[in-house]
Coordinates of C-alpha atoms and ligand atoms in Angstrom, one line a residue:
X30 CA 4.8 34.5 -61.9
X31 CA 8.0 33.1 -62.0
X32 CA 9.0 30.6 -59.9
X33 CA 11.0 32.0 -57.6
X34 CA 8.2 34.4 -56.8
X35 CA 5.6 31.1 -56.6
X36 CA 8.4 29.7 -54.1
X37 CA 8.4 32.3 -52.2
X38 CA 4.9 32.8 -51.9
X39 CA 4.2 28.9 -51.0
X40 CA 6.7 28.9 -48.3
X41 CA 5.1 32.5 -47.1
X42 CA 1.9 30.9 -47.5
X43 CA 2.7 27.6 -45.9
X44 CA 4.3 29.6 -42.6
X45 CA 1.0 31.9 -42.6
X46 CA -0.9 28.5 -42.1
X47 CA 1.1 27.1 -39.9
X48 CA 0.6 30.1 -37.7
X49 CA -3.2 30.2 -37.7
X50 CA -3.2 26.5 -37.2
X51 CA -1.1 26.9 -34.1
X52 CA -3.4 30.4 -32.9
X53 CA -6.2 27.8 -33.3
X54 CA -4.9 24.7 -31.2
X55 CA -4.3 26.8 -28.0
X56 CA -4.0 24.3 -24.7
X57 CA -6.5 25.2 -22.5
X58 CA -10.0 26.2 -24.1
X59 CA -13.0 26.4 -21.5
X60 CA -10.6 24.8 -18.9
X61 CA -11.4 25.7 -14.9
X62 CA -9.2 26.2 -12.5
X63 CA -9.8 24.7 -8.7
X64 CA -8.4 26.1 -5.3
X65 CA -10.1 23.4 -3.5
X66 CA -12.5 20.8 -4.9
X67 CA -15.4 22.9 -4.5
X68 CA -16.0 25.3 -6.9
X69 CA -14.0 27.1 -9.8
X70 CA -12.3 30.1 -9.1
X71 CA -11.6 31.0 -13.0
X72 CA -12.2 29.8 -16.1
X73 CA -10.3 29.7 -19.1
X74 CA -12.2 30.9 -22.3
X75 CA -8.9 30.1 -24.9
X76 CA -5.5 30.9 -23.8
X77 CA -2.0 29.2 -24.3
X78 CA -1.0 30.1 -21.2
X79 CA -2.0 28.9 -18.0
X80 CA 0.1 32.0 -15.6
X81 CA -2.3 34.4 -16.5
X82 CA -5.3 33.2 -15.0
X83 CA -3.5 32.1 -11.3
X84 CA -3.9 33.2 -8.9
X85 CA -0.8 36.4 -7.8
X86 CA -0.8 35.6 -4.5
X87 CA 0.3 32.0 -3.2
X88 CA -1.6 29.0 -3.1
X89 CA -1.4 25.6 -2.2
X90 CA -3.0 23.4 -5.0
X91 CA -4.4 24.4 -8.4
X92 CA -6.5 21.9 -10.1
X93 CA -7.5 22.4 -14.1
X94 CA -10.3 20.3 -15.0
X95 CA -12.1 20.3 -19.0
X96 CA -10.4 19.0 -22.3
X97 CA -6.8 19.4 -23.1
X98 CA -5.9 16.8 -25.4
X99 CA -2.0 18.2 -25.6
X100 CA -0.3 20.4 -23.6
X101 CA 1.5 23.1 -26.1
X102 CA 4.7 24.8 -26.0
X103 CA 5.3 27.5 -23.0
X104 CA 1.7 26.7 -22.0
X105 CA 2.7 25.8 -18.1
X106 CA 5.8 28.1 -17.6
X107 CA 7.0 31.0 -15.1
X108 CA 4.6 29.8 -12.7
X109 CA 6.0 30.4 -9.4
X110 CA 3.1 31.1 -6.7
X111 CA 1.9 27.1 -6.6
X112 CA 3.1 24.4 -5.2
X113 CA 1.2 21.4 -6.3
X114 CA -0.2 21.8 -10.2
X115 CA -2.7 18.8 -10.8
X116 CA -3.8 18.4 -14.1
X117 CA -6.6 15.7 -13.7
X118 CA -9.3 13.4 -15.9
X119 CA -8.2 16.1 -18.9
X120 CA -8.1 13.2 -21.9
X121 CA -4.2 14.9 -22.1
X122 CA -3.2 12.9 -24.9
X123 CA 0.5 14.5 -25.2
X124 CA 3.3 16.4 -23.1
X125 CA 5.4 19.0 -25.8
X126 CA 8.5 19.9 -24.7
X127 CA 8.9 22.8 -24.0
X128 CA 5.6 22.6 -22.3
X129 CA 6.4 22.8 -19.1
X130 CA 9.2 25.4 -16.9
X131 CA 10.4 27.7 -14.7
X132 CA 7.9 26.0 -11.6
X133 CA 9.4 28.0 -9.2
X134 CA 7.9 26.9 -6.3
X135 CA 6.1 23.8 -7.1
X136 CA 6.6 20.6 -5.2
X137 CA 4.2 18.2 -7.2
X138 CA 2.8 18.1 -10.9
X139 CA 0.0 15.8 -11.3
X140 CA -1.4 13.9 -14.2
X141 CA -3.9 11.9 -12.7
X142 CA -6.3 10.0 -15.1
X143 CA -5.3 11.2 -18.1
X144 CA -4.2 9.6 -21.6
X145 CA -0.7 9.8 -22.0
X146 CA 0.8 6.7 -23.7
X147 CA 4.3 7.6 -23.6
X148 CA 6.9 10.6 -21.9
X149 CA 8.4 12.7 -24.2
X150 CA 11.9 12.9 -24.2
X151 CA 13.2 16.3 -21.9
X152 CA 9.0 17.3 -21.3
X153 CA 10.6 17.3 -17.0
X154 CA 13.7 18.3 -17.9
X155 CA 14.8 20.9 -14.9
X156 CA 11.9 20.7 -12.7
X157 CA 12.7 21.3 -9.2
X158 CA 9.5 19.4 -8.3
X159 CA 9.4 16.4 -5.6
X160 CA 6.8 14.4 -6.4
X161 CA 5.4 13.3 -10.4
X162 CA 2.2 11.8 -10.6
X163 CA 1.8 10.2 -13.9
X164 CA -0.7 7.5 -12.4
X165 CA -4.1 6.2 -14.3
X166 CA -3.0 6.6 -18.1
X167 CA -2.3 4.5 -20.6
X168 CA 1.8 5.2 -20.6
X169 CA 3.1 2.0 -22.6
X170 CA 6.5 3.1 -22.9
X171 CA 9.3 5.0 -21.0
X172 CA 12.2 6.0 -23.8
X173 CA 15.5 6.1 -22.2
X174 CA 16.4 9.6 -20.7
X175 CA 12.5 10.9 -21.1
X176 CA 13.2 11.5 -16.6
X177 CA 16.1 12.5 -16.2
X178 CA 17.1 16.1 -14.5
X179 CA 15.0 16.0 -12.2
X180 CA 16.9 16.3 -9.2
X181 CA 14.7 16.8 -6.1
X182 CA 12.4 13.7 -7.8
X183 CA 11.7 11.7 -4.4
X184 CA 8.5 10.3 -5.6
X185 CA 7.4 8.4 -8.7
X186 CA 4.2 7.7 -9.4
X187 CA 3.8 5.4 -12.3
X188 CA 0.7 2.9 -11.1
X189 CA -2.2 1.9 -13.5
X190 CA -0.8 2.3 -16.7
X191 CA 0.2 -0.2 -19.6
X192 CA 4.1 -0.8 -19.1
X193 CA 5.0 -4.4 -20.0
X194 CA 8.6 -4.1 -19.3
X195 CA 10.9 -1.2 -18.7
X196 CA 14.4 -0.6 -19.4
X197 CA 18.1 -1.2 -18.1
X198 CA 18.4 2.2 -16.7
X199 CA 15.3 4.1 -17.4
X200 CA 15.3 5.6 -13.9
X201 CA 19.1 6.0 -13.4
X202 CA 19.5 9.3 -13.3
X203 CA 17.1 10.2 -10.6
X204 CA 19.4 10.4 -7.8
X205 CA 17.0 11.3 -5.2
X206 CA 14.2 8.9 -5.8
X207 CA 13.0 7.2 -2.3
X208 CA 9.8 6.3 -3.6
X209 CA 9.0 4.5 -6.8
X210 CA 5.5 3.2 -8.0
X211 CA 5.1 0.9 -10.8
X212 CA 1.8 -1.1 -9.6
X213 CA -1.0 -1.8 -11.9
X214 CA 1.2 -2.2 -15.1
X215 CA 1.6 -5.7 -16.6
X216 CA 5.2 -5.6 -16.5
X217 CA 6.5 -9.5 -16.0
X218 CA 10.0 -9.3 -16.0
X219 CA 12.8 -6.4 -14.5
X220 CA 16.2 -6.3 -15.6
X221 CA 19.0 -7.8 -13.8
X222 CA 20.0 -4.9 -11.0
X223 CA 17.8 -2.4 -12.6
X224 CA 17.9 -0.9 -9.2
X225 CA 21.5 -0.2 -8.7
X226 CA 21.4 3.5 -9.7
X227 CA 19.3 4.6 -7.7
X228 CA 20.7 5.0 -4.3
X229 CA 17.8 6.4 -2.2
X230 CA 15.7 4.8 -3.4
X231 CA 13.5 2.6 -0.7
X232 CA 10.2 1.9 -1.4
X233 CA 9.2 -0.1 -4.5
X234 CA 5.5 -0.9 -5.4
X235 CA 5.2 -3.4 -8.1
X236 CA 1.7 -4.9 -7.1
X237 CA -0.8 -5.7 -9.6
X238 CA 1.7 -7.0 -12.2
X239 CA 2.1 -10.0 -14.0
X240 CA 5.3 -10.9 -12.0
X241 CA 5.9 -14.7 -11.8
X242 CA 9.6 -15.6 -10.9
X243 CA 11.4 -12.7 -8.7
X244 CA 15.1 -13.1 -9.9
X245 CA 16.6 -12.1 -6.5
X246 CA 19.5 -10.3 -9.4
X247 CA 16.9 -8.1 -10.1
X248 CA 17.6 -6.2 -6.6
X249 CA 21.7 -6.6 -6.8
X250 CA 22.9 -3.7 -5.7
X251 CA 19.9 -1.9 -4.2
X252 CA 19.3 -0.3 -1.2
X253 CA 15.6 -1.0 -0.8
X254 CA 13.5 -0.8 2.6
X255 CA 10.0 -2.0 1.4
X256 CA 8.8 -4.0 -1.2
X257 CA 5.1 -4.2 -2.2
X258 CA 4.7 -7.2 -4.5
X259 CA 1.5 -7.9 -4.0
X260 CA -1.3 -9.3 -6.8
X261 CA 0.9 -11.1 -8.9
X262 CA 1.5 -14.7 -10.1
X263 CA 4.2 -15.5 -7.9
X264 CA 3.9 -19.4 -6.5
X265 CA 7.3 -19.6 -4.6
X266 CA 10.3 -17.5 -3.8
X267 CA 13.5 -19.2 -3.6
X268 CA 15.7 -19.9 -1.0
X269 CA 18.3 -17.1 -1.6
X270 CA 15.4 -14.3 -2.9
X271 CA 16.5 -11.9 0.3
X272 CA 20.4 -12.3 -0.6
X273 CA 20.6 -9.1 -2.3
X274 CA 18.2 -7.0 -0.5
X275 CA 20.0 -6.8 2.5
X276 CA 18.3 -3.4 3.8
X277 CA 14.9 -4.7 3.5
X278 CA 12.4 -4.0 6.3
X279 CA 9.1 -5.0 5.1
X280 CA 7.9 -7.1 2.4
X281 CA 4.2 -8.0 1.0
X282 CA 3.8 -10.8 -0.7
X283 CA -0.3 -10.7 -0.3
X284 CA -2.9 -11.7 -3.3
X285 CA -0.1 -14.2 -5.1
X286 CA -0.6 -17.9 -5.2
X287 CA 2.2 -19.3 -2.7
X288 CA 1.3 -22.5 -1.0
X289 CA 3.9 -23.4 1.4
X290 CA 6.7 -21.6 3.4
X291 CA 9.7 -23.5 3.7
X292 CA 13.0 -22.4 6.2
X293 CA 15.6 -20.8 4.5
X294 CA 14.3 -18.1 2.9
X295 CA 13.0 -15.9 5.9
X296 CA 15.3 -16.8 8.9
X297 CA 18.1 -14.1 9.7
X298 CA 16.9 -11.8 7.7
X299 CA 16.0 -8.0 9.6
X300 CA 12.5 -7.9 8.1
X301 CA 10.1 -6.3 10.8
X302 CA 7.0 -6.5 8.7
X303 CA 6.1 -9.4 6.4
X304 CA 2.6 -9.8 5.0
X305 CA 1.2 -13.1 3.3
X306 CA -2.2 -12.9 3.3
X307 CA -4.7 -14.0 0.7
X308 CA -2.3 -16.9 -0.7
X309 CA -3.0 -20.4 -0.6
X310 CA -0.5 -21.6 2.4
X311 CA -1.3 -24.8 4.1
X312 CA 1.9 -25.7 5.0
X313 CA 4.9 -23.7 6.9
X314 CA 7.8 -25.4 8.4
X315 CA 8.3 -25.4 12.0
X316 CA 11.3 -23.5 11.5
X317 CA 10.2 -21.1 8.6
X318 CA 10.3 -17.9 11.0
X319 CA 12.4 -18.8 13.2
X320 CA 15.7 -16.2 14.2
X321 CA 14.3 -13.3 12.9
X322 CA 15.1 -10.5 15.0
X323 CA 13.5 -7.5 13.9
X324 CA 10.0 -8.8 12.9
X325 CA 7.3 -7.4 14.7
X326 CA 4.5 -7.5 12.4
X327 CA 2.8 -11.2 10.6
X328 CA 0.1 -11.3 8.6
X329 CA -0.5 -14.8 7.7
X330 CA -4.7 -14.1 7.1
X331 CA -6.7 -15.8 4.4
X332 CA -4.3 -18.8 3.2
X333 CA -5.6 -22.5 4.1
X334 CA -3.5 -23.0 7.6
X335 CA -5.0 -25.7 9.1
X336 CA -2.6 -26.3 12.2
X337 CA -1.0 -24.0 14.3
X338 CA 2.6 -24.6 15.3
X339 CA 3.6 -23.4 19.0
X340 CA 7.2 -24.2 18.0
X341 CA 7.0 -21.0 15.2
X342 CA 8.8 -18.0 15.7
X343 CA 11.5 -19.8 17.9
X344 CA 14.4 -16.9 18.3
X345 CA 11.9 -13.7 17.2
X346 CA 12.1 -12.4 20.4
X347 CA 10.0 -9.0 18.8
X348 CA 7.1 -10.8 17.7
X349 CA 3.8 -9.4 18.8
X350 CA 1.5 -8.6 16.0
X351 CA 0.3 -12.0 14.8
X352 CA -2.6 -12.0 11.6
X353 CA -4.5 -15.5 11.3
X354 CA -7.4 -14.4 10.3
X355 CA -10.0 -16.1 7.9
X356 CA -7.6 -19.7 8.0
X357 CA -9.1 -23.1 8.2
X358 CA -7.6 -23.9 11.9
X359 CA -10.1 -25.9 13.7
X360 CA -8.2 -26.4 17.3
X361 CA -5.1 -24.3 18.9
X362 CA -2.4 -26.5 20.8
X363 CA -1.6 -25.8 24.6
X364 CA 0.7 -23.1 24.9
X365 CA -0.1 -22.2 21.8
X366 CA 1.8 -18.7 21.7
X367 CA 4.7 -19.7 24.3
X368 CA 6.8 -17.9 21.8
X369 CA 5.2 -14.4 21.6
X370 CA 5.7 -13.6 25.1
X371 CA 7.2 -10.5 25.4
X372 CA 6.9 -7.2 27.0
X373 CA 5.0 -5.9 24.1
X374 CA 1.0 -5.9 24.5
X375 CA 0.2 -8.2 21.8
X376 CA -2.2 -8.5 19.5
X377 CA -3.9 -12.0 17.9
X378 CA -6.3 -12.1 15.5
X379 CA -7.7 -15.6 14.5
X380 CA -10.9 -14.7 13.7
X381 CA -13.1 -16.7 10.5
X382 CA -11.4 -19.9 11.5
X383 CA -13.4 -23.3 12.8
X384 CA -11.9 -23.1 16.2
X385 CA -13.9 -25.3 18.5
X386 CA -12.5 -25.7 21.8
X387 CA -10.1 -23.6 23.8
X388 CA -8.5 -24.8 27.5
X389 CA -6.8 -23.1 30.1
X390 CA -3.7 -24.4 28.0
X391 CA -4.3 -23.2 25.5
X392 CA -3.1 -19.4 26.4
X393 CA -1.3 -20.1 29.1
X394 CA 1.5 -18.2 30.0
X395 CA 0.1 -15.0 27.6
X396 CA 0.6 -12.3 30.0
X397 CA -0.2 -8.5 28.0
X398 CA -2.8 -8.9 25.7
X399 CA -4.2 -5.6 23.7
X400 CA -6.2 -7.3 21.5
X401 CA -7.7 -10.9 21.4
X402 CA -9.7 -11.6 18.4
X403 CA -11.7 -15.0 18.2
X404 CA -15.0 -13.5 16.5
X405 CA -16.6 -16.0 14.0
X406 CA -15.2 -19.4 15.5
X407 CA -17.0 -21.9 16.9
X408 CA -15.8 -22.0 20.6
X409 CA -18.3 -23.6 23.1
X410 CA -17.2 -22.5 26.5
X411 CA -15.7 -19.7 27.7
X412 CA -14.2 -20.3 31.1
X413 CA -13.0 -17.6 34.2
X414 CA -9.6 -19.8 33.7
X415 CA -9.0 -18.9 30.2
X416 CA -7.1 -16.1 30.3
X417 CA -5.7 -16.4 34.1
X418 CA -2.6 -15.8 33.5
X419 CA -3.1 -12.4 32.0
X420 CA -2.2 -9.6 33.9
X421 CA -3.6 -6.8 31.1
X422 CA -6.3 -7.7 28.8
X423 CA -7.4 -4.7 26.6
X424 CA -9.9 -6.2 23.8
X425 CA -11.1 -9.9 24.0
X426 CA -13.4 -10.2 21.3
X427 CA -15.6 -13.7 21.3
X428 CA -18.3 -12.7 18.8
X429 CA -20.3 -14.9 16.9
X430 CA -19.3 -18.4 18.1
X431 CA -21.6 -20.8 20.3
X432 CA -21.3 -19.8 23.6
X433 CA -24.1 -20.1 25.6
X434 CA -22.8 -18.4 28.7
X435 CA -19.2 -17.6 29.9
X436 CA -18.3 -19.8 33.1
X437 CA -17.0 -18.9 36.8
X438 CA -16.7 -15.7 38.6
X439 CA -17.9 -12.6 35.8
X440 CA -15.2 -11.0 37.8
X441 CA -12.2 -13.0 36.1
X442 CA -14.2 -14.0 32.9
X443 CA -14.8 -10.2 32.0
X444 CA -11.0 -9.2 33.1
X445 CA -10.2 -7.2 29.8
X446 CA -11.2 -4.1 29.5
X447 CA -13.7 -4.6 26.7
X448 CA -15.5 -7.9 26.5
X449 CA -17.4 -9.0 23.3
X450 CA -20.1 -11.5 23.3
X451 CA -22.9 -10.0 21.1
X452 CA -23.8 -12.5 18.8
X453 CA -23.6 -15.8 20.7
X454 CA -26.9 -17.8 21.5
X455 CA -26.3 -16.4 24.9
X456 CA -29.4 -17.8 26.5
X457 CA -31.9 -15.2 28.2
X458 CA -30.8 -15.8 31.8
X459 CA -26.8 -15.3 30.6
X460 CA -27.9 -12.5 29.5
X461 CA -29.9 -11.0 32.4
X462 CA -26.7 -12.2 34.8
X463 CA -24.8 -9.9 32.6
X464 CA -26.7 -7.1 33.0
X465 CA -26.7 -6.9 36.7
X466 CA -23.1 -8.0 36.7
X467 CA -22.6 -4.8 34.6
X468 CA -24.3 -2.2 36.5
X469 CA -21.7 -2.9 39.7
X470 CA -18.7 -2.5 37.2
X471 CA -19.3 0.5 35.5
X472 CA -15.5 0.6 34.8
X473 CA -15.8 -2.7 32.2
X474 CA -17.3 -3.4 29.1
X475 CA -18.8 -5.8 28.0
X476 CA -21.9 -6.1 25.2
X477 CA -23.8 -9.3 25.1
X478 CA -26.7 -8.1 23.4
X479 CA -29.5 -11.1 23.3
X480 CA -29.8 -12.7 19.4
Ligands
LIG17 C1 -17.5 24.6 -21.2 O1 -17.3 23.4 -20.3 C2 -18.5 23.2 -19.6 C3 -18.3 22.0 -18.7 O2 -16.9 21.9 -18.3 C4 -19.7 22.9 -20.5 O3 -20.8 22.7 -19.7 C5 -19.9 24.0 -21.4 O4 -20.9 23.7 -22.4 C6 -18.6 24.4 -22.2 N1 -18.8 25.6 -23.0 C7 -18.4 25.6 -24.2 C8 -18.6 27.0 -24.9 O5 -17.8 24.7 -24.8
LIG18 C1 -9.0 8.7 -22.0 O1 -9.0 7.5 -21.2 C2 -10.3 7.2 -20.6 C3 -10.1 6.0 -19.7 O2 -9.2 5.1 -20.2 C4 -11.3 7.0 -21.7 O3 -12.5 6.7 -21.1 C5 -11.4 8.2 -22.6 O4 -12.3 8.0 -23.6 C6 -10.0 8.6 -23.1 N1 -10.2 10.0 -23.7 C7 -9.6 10.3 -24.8 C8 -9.8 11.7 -25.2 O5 -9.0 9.5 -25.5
LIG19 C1 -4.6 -4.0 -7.1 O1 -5.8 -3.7 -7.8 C2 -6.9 -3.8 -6.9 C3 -8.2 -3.7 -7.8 O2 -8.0 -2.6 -8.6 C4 -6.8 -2.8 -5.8 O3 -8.0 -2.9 -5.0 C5 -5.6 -3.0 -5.1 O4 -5.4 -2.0 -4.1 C6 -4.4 -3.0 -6.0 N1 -3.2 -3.3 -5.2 C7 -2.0 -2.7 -5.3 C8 -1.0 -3.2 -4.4 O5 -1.9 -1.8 -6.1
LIG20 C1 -8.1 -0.8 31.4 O1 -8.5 -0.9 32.7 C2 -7.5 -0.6 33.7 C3 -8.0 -0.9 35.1 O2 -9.3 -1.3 35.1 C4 -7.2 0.9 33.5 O3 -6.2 1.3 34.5 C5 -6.7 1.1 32.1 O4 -6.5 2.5 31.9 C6 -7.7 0.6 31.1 N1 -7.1 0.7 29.8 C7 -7.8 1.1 28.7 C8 -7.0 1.1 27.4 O5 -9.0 1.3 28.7

């Protein structure tokens, strides 16, 4: 044979393998397709292409469960008769390019649970679809330009994977972004206004990282609504955090380790939502909330608050969702919410603290009240004057404190609408009064079972 001939027949020999090799590693290979979660409507015995076996007619949702450690070449293209493709708990190791196309009328592609650890480059390249679920895998990196032309893209789901950083720009060219998720990652550190590219974008979660110091240049430039930074290791935020972030509605700051709220970082700003909980305040200044206009909504629950301040939320006129639960408060001053008067029906929760004894003070002036919640204290007395200033009580909730029976007329002491005194040592003959006082105002409830 001469060696040409041997050449020849190598490289024919080589291409002949390649072929079978590539026959043999077809993408989906006893793989069943979903409508709903119920039961399969197909299943795939060995194909490389997924069109075939859809449905012709439209459909809502597919959903292709069994191995498919890669998605090949042309495997999910020309589909155009499904609008949300999930590919879920598949052990999908890799994306080819190439591998996916011509999605006519898909809005969302789904890789739920799976095991990609990185995007190939141009693997969503001209996808018309809104949403990209790449949560639950093992994604490490993001190369530069891997999403990119993807120009409806509003939502980005990137949550529970291994990212430890990301880069300057990764995410620039996804012009129509609103909604980005990066929580569950480990990521510690974003680049300085790694958000300016992106100019819909307004909701950012970045919970469950390793995030220590927030560099308020991280948000220059961003137009951001709501920011979810909840569960990580951040201990204080500094005076000037909000200065770039100017659109921000709502932030949540629950599950970090902050101690103390000083003034200065939240006054003036047009936050209507801000969420604390499950920190380790014990100490806010009298002023740290003050001249807020917008905010609406506080959830201060689980920290170690020990006093409460009638003096807070001086100029937050909107005030009137206030979350004190599970706190270490033992008394509540006289006029203790003089500054959440409004026309609003408001709503307290203080309950899981060691709040002992309440006066007619104590809420005075508290005129609309949807919902009082006092359960698990260890209030005493309960009097008919309490709450005399009330015109509309919906829900006052006194469960599980020490009453032994509510005092003066049942008329005024069971003024809101629902009354709750089950699990009080409400003594037999409280008990018995309540009953009959019950059955002449069928209108009212109020449950004080006997324990
Ligand atoms: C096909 O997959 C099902 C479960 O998804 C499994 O029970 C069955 O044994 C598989 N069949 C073959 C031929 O691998
Ligand atoms: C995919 O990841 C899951 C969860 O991390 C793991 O249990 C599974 O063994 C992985 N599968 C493959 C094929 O690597
Ligand atoms: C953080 O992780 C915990 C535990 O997995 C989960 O319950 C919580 O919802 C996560 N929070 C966020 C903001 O992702
Ligand atoms: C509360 O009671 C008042 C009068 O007793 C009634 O007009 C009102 O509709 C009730 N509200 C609710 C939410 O039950």
């Amino acid at each position: 044979m001469s060696l040409k001939t041997h050449l020849l027949l190598t490289v024919y020999w080589l291409f002949f393998l390649n072929i079978t090799a590539k026959s043999a590693e077809v993408t989906f290979k006893n793989v069943s397709l979903f409508k709903s979660r119920v039961s399969p409507f197909a299943t795939i015995p060995s194909s490389n292409t997924l069109k075939e076996y859809l449905p012709k007619e439209n459909v809502f949702s597919i959903t292709v469960v069994g191995e498919i450690p890669v998605l090949r070449k042309n495997s999910v293209t020309d589909i155009s008769t499904v609008k949300i493709l999930e590919f879920m708990g598949n052990g999908l190791k890799e994306i080819e390019p190439g591998a996916l196309g011509n999605l006519h009328r898909m809005i969302k592609l789904s890789f739920n649970h799976n095991n990609l650890t990185t995007i190939n480059e141009d693997v969503f390249d001209n996808l018309q679809i809104h949403d990209l679920d790449l949560e639950d895998n093992q994604i490490a990196t993001i190369p530069s330009g891997a999403l990119k032309n993807l120009p409806q893209l509003t939502t980005l789901y990137l949550g529970n994977n291994q990212l430890r950083s990301l880069d300057d720009g990764v995410f620039d060219r996804l012009d129509n972004l609103e909604n980005l998720v990066i929580s569950g990652n480990s990521i510690s550190t974003l680049p300085e206004k790694f958000f300016r590219n992106m100019p819909k974008l307004k909701m950012v979660f970045l919970g469950n990282n390793s995030l220590k110091k927030m560099r308020k240049e991280i948000f220059q430039d961003s137009k951001i609504e709501y920011l979810d930074l909840s569960s990580n290791d951040i201990a204080s935020l500094s005076d000037d955090f909000f200065q770039h972030l100017p659109h921000l509605r709502g932030i949540v700051l629950n599950h970090n380790h902050i101690t103390a709220v000083p003034k200065g970082i939240f006054n003036h700003q047009n936050l209507d939502q801000v969420q604390i909980t499950h920190n380790e305040i014990s100490s806010i200044d009298p002023e740290a909330f003050d001249d807020m206009p917008k905010l609406a909504n506080i959830y201060l629950s689980s920290n170690k608050i020990k006093v409460y301040n009638p003096n807070w939320f001086h100029n937050t006129p909107n005030i009137f969702r206030l979350f004190l639960s599970y706190n270490q408060m033992e008394e509540l001053p006289d006029e203790a919410f003089k500054n959440i008067y409004n026309h609003k029906k408001q709503w307290i929760k203080l309950d899981g603290n060691k709040i002992k004894n309440v006066t007619p003070r104590t809420f005075k002036g508290f005129k609309n009240i949807l919902n009082l919640n006092l359960v698990h204290n260890e209030i005493e007395k309960w009097d008919e004057n309490f709450l005399a200033d009330a015109d509309v009580v919906i829900y006052l909730n006194l469960q599980d404190n020490k009453i032994t029976c509510p005092e003066g007329n049942f008329d005024e002491v069971f003024k809101a609408n629902f009354t709750y005194l089950s699990f009080n040592p409400l003594t037999k003959e409280c008990v018995g009064k309540i009953k009959e006082w019950r059955t002449q105002n069928p209108n009212r409830v109020v449950s004080a079972e006997y324990v």
